[in-house]
CSV table of C-alpha atoms and ligand atoms in Angstrom, one decimal:
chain,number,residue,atom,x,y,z
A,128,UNK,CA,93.3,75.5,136.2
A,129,UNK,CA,92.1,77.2,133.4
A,130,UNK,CA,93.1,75.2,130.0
A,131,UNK,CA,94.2,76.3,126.2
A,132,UNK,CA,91.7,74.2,123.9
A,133,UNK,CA,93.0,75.5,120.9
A,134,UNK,CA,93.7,78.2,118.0
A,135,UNK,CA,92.0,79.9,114.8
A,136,UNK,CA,92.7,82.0,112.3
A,137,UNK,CA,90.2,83.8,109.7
A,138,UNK,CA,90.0,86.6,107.4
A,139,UNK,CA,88.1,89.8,108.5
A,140,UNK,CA,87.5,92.0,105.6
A,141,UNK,CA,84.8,94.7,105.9
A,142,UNK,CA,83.3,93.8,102.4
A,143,UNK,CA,82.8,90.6,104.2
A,144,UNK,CA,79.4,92.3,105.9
A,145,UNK,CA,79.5,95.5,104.3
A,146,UNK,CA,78.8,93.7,100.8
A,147,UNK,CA,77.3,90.6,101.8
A,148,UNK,CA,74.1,90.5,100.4
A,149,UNK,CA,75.4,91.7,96.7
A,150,UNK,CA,78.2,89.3,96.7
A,151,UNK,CA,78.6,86.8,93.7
A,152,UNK,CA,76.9,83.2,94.5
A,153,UNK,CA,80.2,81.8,94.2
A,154,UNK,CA,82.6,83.7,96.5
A,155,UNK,CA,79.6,84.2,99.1
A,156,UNK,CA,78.9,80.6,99.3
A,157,UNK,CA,82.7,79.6,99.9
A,158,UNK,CA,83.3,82.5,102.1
A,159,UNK,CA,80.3,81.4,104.2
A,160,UNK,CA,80.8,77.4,104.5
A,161,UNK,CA,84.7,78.1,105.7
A,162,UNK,CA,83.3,80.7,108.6
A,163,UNK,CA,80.5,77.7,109.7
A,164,UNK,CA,83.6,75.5,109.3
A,165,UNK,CA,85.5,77.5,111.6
A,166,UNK,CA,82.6,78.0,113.8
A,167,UNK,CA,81.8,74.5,113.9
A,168,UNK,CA,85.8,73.3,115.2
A,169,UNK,CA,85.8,76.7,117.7
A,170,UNK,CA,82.4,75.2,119.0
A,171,UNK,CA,83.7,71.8,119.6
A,172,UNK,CA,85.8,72.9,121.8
A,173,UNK,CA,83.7,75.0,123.9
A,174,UNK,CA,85.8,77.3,124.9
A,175,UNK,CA,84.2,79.9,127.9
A,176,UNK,CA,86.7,82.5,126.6
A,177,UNK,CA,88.1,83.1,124.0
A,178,UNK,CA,91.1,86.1,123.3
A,179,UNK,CA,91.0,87.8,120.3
A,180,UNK,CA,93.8,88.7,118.6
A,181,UNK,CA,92.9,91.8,115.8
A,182,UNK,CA,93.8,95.3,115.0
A,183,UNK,CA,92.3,98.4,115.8
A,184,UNK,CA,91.1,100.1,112.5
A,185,UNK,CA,91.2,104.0,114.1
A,186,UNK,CA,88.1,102.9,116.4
A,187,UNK,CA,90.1,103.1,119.8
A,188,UNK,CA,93.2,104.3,119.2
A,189,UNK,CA,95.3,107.0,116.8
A,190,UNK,CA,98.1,108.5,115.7
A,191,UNK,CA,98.6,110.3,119.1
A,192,UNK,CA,97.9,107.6,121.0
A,193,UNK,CA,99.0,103.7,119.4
A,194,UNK,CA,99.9,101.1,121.3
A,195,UNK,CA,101.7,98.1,120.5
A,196,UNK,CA,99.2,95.9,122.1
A,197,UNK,CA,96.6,96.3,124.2
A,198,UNK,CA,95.0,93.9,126.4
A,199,UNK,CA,91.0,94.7,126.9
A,200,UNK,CA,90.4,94.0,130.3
A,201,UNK,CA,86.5,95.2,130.8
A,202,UNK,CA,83.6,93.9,131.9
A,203,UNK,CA,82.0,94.2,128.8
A,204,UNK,CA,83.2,95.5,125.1
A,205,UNK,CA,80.8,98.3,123.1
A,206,UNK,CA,79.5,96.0,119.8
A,207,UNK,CA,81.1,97.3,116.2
A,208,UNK,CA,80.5,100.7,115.2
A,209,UNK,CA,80.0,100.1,111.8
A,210,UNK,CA,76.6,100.8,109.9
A,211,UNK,CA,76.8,97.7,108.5
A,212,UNK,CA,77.5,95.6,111.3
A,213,UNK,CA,74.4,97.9,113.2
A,214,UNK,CA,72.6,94.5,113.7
A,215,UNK,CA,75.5,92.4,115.3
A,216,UNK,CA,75.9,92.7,119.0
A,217,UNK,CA,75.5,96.1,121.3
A,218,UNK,CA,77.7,94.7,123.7
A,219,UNK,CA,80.0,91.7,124.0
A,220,UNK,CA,81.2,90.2,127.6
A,221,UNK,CA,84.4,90.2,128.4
A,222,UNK,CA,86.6,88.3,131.4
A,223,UNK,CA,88.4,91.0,133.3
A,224,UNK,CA,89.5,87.9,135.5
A,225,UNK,CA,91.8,86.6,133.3
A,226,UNK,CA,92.2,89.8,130.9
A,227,UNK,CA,94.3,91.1,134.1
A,228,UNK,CA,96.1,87.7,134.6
A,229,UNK,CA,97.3,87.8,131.3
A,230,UNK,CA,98.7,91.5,131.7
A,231,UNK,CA,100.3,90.9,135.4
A,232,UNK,CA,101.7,87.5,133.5
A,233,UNK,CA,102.9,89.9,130.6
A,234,UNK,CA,104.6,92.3,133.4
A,235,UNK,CA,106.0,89.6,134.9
A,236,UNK,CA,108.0,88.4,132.3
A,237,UNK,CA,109.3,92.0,130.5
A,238,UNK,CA,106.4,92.4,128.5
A,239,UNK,CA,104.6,95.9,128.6
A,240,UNK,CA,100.8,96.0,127.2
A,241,UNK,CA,98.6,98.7,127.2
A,242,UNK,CA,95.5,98.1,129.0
A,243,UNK,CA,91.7,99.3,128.0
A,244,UNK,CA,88.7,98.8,130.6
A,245,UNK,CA,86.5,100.2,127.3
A,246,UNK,CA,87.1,98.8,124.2
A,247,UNK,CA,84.9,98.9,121.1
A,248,UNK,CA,85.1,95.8,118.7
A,249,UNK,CA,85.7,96.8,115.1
A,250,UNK,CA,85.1,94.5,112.5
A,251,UNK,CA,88.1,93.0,113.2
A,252,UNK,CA,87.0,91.1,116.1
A,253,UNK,CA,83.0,91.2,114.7
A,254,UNK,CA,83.3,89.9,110.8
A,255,UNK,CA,84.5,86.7,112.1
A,256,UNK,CA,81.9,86.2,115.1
A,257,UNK,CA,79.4,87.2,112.8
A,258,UNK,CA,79.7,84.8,109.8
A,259,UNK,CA,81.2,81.7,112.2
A,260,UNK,CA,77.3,82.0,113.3
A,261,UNK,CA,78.5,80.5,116.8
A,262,UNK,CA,75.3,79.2,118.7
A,263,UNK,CA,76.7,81.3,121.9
A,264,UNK,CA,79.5,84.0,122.2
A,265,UNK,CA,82.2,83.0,124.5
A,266,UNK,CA,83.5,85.3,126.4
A,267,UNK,CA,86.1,87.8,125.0
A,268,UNK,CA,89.3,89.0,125.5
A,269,UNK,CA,90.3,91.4,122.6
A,270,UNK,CA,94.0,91.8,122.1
A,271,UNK,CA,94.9,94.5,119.9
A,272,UNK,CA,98.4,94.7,117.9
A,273,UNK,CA,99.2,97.0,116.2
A,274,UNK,CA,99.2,96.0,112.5
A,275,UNK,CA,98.3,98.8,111.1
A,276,UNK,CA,101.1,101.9,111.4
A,277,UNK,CA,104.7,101.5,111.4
A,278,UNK,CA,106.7,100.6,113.3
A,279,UNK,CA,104.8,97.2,114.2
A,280,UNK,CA,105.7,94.9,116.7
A,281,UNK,CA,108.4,91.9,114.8
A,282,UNK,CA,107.1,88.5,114.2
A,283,UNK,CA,109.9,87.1,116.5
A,284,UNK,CA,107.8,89.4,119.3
A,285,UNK,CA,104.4,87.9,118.5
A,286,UNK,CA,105.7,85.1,118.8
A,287,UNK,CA,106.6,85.6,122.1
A,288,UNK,CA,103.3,86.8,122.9
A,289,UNK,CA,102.0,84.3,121.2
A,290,UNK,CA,103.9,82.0,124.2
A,291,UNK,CA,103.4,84.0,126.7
A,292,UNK,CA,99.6,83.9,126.3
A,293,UNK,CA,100.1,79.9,126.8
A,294,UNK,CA,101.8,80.7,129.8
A,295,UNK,CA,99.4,82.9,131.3
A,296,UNK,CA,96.2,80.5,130.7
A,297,UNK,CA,97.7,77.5,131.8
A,298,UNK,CA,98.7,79.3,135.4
A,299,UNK,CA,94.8,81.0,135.3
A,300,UNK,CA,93.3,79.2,138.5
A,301,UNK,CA,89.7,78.9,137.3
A,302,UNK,CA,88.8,76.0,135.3
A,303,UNK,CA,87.9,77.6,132.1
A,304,UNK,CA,88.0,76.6,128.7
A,305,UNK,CA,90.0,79.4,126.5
A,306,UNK,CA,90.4,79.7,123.1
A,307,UNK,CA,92.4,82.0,120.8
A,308,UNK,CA,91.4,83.9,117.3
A,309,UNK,CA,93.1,85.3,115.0
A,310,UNK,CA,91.9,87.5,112.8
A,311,UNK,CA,92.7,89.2,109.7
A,312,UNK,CA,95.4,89.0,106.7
A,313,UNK,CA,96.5,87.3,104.6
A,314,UNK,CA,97.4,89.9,101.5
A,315,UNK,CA,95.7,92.9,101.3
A,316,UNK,CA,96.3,96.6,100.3
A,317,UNK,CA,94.1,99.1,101.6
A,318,UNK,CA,94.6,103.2,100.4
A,319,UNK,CA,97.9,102.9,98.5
A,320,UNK,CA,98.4,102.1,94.8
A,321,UNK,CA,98.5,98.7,95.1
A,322,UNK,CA,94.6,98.9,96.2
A,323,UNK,CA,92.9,95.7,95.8
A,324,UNK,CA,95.7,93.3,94.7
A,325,UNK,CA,96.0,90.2,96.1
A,326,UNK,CA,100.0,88.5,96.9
A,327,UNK,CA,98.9,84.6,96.5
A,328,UNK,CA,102.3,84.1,96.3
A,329,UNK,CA,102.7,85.5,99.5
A,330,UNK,CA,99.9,84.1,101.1
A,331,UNK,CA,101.5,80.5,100.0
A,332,UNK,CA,104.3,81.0,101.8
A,333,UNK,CA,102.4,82.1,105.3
A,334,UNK,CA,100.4,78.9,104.6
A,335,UNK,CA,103.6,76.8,104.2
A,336,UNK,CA,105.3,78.5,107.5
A,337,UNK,CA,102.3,77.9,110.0
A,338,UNK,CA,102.1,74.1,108.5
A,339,UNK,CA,105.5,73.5,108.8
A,340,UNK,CA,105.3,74.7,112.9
A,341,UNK,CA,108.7,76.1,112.4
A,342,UNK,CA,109.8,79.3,113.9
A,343,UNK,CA,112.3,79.6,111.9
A,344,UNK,CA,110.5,80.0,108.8
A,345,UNK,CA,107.2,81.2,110.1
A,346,UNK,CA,110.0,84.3,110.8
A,347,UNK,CA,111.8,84.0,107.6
A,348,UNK,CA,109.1,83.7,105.4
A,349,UNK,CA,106.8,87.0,107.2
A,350,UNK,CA,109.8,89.4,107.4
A,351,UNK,CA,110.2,88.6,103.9
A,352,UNK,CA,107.1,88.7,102.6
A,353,UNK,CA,106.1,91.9,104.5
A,354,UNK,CA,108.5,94.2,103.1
A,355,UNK,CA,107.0,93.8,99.4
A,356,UNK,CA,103.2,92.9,100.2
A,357,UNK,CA,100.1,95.3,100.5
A,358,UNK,CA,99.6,97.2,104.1
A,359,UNK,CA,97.1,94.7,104.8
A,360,UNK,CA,99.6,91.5,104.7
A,361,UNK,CA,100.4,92.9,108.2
A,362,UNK,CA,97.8,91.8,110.1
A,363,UNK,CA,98.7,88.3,110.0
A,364,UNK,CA,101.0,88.7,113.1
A,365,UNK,CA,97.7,88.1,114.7
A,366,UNK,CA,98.3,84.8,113.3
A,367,UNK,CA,101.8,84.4,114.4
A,368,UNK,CA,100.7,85.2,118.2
A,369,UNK,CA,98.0,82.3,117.6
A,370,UNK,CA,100.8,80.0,115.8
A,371,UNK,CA,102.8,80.8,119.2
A,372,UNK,CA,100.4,80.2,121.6
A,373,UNK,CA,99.6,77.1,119.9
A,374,UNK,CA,103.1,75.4,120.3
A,375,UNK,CA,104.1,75.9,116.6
A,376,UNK,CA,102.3,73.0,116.5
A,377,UNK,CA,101.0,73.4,112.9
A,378,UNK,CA,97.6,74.2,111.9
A,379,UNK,CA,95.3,72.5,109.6
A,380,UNK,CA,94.1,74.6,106.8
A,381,UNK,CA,90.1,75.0,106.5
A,382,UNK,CA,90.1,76.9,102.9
A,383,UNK,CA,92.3,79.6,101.2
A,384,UNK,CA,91.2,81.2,98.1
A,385,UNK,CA,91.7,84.5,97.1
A,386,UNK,CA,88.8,86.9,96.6
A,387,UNK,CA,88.9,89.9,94.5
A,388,UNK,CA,85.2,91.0,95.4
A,389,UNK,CA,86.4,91.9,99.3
A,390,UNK,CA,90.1,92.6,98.1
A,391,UNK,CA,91.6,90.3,100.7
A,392,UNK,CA,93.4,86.8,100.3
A,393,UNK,CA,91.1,84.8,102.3
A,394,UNK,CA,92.2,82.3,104.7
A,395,UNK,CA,90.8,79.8,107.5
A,396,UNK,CA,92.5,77.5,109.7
A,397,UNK,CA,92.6,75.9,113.1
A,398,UNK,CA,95.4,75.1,115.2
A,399,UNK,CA,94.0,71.7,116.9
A,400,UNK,CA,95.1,70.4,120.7
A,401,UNK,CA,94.7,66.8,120.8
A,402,UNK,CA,92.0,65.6,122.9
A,403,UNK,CA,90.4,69.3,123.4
A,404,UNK,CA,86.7,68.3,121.1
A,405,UNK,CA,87.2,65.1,122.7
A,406,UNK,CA,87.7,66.2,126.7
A,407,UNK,CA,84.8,68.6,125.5
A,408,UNK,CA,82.1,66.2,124.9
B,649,FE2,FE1,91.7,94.7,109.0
């Protein structure tokens, strides 16, 4: 049977590639060792698949057409179509196999997912892959919430999924290895008047939530938080669905610091399943 290994979370900025190379030492050098960190704990527990959880930033989907989530269930995913993530993959594989299982699971059980057999992988998914510097891509499977244009799914919902995604590897009958990242958040604001601030008192209480493991406040603290925040302080429901399908378990935090230079409150962490980097070895 196929088996959950574990859960990360990281920032996804585009200033993250778009500005790399004119970055101040400081930030880039920070930025950099917490994506190898990352990189280094998703390697150790080697998964063969990992779903990634991540908005869609207008690449797939629009006003006319905008689901709440959408499971990518191809063969393969087109590579970012950003200029400056040209160099980064053309193509990414994907595991329809358990893509599918996850949306029949999902049906099963009163969820309703959109499904894509052609995705393209925004730098949502990409930033992260990119700058973990991973020594092999796993296989993907993107899951795309809708964090961008109200009205957004509720935290108590991603949650759910978040659950629900548990359920669905752990009845997979292949004997894969499956990991889950998050990507994106915590406090941004992106074309509003807020532009550029940063809510580091908001992204201290997110922090505090996922390390307590409590629902309770996990939901509490984001419903709060997300009425006063910038736009961008939505994507970390992709979080919450990671912080689900990890058990509320708690996640240890990898680095947080707030960086002005890609306007995002930047944020690392892995949600750890005792025994995965061991069973792995
Ligand atoms: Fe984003």
């Amino acid at each position: 049977m196929a088996k959950f290994v574990g859960a990360f979370g990281a920032s996804h900025g585009p200033l993250i590639a778009r500005e790399w190379e004119s970055m101040p030492e400081a930030p880039k050098k920070r930025l950099g060792k917490a994506f190898r960190e990352l990189g280094r704990r998703l390697s150790a527990v080697r998964p063969d698949v990992l779903i990634e959880v991540s908005p869609d930033h207008w690449v797939n989907f629009f006003i006319n057409n905008l689901p709440s989530v959408c499971i990518g269930v191809g063969e393969q995913h087109d590579g970012p179509p950003e200029p400056f993530l040209k160099d980064f993959a053309r193509s990414l594989p994907g595991h329809p196999g358990l893509a599918m299982h996850i949306v029949t699971t999902a049906l099963a059980n009163d969820f309703e997912p959109s499904i894509s057999h052609h995705l393209t992988l925004d730098h949502g998914f990409c930033i992260p892959l990119l700058r973990m510097e991973l020594p092999q891509l796993p296989q993907i499977i993107p899951m795309v919430i809708n964090d961008l244009e109200p009205p957004m799914p509720s935290i108590r919902r991603c949650l759910a999924w978040g659950r629900l995604l548990a359920r669905a590897i752990a009845s997979y009958p292949e004997n894969l290895r499956v990991a889950i990242l998050a990507t994106g958040g915590l406090s941004h604001s992106i074309g509003e008047p807020t532009m550029g601030d940063i809510d580091e008192p908001f992204d201290r209480a997110c922090i505090a939530a996922f390390t307590t493991g409590d629902d309770a406040s996990v939901i509490d603290a984001l419903e709060a938080g997300l009425k006063t925040t910038g736009n961008g302080g939505h994507e970390v429901r992709n979080w919450v669905v990671a912080h689900g399908a990890a058990g509320s378990r708690g996640f240890d935090l990898v680095d947080y610091f707030p960086v002005p230079e890609v306007y995002v409150g930047c944020a690392f962490a892995a949600w750890t399943v005792p025994d995965a980097v061991k069973a792995a070895a």
